[in-house]
Amino acid sequence: MLTMQYRIVLPTDYPMAIIERRIAERGHLTDGLPGLAFKTYLYAIKGEPGAAANAYAPFYLWRTAEGMRDFLSGPGFAALSESFGRPVVNVAVAWFGEWQGEAEAARHAVIERLPLSAVEPLAARRAAEEGWGRTRLRDENALGAASAFDPAEWSLTRIVLLREAPDNLGPGCELYRVGRVSLGAA
């Protein structure tokens, strides 16, 4: 599995209702997408807790590299690039990715980015991340979790899909609204 995210920072005065409408009108197009586990349509509104800027930042968990390849070279990503310019796409190797049957009910997501220690054995960290994910999913507020590492930068990205916004955020965490969750083909 792979994770993928791009983050498009929008002007402070950008009417975020445009993003909400875009998600409402086009979000269903990724339902049942081959190779996709899930896509979360994330966005942030400057001034809200955990949001440093207006942003559109979808996050994907892919079952297959071919699904990701086909999406990036397909009409959906071409339309996004036409509207906002071609964004930098961050890709990482998933160590954990699971979701509950009602993942579509998620309304918030927390993304955490951490450096990986150069001396920590990766096998041990992978096992720890699986434990982290399973623990997170025991929380009744959590509907999905994924953890992935980027071997180019030796960093770790975690995402947790939530019904309700958390009471507090840890350091290095970003809070997003979830406009929609699309589940890929089984």
GROMACS .gro file of C-alpha atoms in nm, residues 37-165:
model
  129
   37ALA     CA    1  -0.846   0.195  -0.057
   38PHE     CA    2  -0.980   0.538   0.040
   39LYS     CA    3  -0.954   0.906  -0.047
   40THR     CA    4  -1.030   1.174   0.206
   41TYR     CA    5  -1.121   1.514   0.066
   42LEU     CA    6  -0.945   1.733   0.321
   43TYR     CA    7  -0.955   2.109   0.349
   44ALA     CA    8  -0.859   2.369   0.608
   45ILE     CA    9  -0.995   2.715   0.674
   46LYS     CA   10  -0.747   2.970   0.807
   47GLY     CA   11  -0.833   3.080   1.157
   48GLU     CA   12  -0.990   2.751   1.261
   49PRO     CA   13  -0.800   2.545   1.520
   50GLY     CA   14  -0.506   2.363   1.363
   51ALA     CA   15  -0.530   2.552   1.030
   52ALA     CA   16  -0.243   2.785   0.944
   53ALA     CA   17  -0.384   2.862   0.597
   54ASN     CA   18  -0.672   2.799   0.363
   55ALA     CA   19  -0.584   2.472   0.194
   56TYR     CA   20  -0.719   2.186  -0.013
   57ALA     CA   21  -0.522   1.872   0.077
   58PRO     CA   22  -0.671   1.536  -0.029
   59PHE     CA   23  -0.513   1.227   0.125
   60TYR     CA   24  -0.519   0.886  -0.046
   61LEU     CA   25  -0.445   0.534   0.067
   62TRP     CA   26  -0.374   0.320  -0.240
   63ARG     CA   27  -0.387  -0.059  -0.249
   64THR     CA   28  -0.183  -0.063  -0.571
   65ALA     CA   29   0.079   0.154  -0.740
   66GLU     CA   30  -0.106   0.098  -1.068
   67GLY     CA   31  -0.420   0.261  -0.928
   68MET     CA   32  -0.218   0.564  -0.820
   69ARG     CA   33  -0.040   0.578  -1.156
   70ASP     CA   34  -0.368   0.564  -1.347
   71PHE     CA   35  -0.523   0.834  -1.129
   72LEU     CA   36  -0.227   1.071  -1.167
   73SER     CA   37  -0.228   1.031  -1.545
   74GLY     CA   38  -0.608   1.040  -1.571
   75PRO     CA   39  -0.875   1.305  -1.620
   76GLY     CA   40  -0.945   1.374  -1.249
   77PHE     CA   41  -0.590   1.482  -1.169
   78ALA     CA   42  -0.569   1.668  -1.502
   79ALA     CA   43  -0.878   1.870  -1.404
   80LEU     CA   44  -0.729   1.952  -1.064
   81SER     CA   45  -0.401   2.059  -1.227
   82GLU     CA   46  -0.592   2.275  -1.474
   83SER     CA   47  -0.774   2.451  -1.189
   84PHE     CA   48  -0.488   2.495  -0.941
   85GLY     CA   49  -0.163   2.411  -1.122
   86ARG     CA   50   0.013   2.078  -1.092
   87PRO     CA   51   0.088   2.027  -0.722
   88VAL     CA   52   0.379   1.850  -0.559
   89VAL     CA   53   0.256   1.500  -0.478
   90ASN     CA   54   0.398   1.338  -0.167
   91VAL     CA   55   0.405   0.958  -0.180
   92ALA     CA   56   0.504   0.721   0.100
   93VAL     CA   57   0.506   0.346   0.168
   94ALA     CA   58   0.224   0.250   0.403
   95TRP     CA   59   0.306   0.051   0.712
   96PHE     CA   60  -0.052   0.053   0.835
   97GLY     CA   61  -0.387   0.140   0.680
   98GLU     CA   62  -0.729   0.035   0.807
   99TRP     CA   63  -1.070   0.192   0.840
  100GLN     CA   64  -1.405   0.116   0.998
  101GLY     CA   65  -1.715   0.029   0.794
  102GLU     CA   66  -1.853   0.376   0.854
  103ALA     CA   67  -1.542   0.569   0.744
  104GLU     CA   68  -1.764   0.790   0.527
  105ALA     CA   69  -1.895   0.948   0.850
  106ALA     CA   70  -1.554   1.109   0.922
  107ARG     CA   71  -1.577   1.489   0.949
  108HIS     CA   72  -1.224   1.570   1.069
  109ALA     CA   73  -0.873   1.437   1.013
  110VAL     CA   74  -0.548   1.488   1.197
  111ILE     CA   75  -0.223   1.453   1.006
  112GLU     CA   76   0.103   1.420   1.196
  113ARG     CA   77   0.449   1.433   1.042
  114LEU     CA   78   0.753   1.300   1.228
  115PRO     CA   79   1.120   1.245   1.143
  116LEU     CA   80   1.246   0.887   1.153
  117SER     CA   81   1.554   0.825   1.361
  118ALA     CA   82   1.858   0.713   1.162
  119VAL     CA   83   1.943   0.455   1.427
  120GLU     CA   84   1.599   0.306   1.490
  121PRO     CA   85   1.555  -0.031   1.319
  122LEU     CA   86   1.284   0.006   1.054
  123ALA     CA   87   1.132  -0.334   1.131
  124ALA     CA   88   1.077  -0.228   1.491
  125ARG     CA   89   0.925   0.103   1.383
  126ARG     CA   90   0.697  -0.072   1.137
  127ALA     CA   91   0.568  -0.299   1.415
  128ALA     CA   92   0.523   0.003   1.642
  129GLU     CA   93   0.321   0.182   1.375
  130GLU     CA   94   0.092  -0.115   1.337
  131GLY     CA   95   0.039  -0.105   1.714
  132TRP     CA   96  -0.023   0.271   1.694
  133GLY     CA   97  -0.287   0.221   1.425
  134ARG     CA   98  -0.468  -0.060   1.605
  135THR     CA   99  -0.471   0.143   1.927
  136ARG     CA  100  -0.610   0.448   1.746
  137LEU     CA  101  -0.891   0.243   1.592
  138ARG     CA  102  -1.007   0.129   1.939
  139ASP     CA  103  -1.111   0.491   2.005
  140GLU     CA  104  -1.483   0.524   1.919
  141ASN     CA  105  -1.412   0.865   1.761
  142ALA     CA  106  -1.164   0.714   1.512
  143LEU     CA  107  -1.292   0.577   1.181
  144GLY     CA  108  -0.965   0.517   0.999
  145ALA     CA  109  -0.590   0.538   1.044
  146ALA     CA  110  -0.284   0.511   0.824
  147SER     CA  111   0.089   0.538   0.881
  148ALA     CA  112   0.349   0.561   0.607
  149PHE     CA  113   0.718   0.635   0.569
  150ASP     CA  114   0.902   0.831   0.303
  151PRO     CA  115   1.246   0.673   0.246
  152ALA     CA  116   1.361   0.977   0.045
  153GLU     CA  117   1.329   1.206   0.348
  154TRP     CA  118   1.315   0.943   0.624
  155SER     CA  119   0.994   1.085   0.761
  156LEU     CA  120   0.672   0.935   0.890
  157THR     CA  121   0.319   1.056   0.814
  158ARG     CA  122   0.017   0.948   1.015
  159ILE     CA  123  -0.348   1.026   0.952
  160VAL     CA  124  -0.648   0.958   1.172
  161LEU     CA  125  -1.004   1.003   1.042
  162LEU     CA  126  -1.239   1.124   1.315
  163ARG     CA  127  -1.610   1.177   1.373
  164GLU     CA  128  -1.546   1.483   1.591
  165ALA     CA  129  -1.253   1.725   1.611
   0.00000   0.00000   0.00000
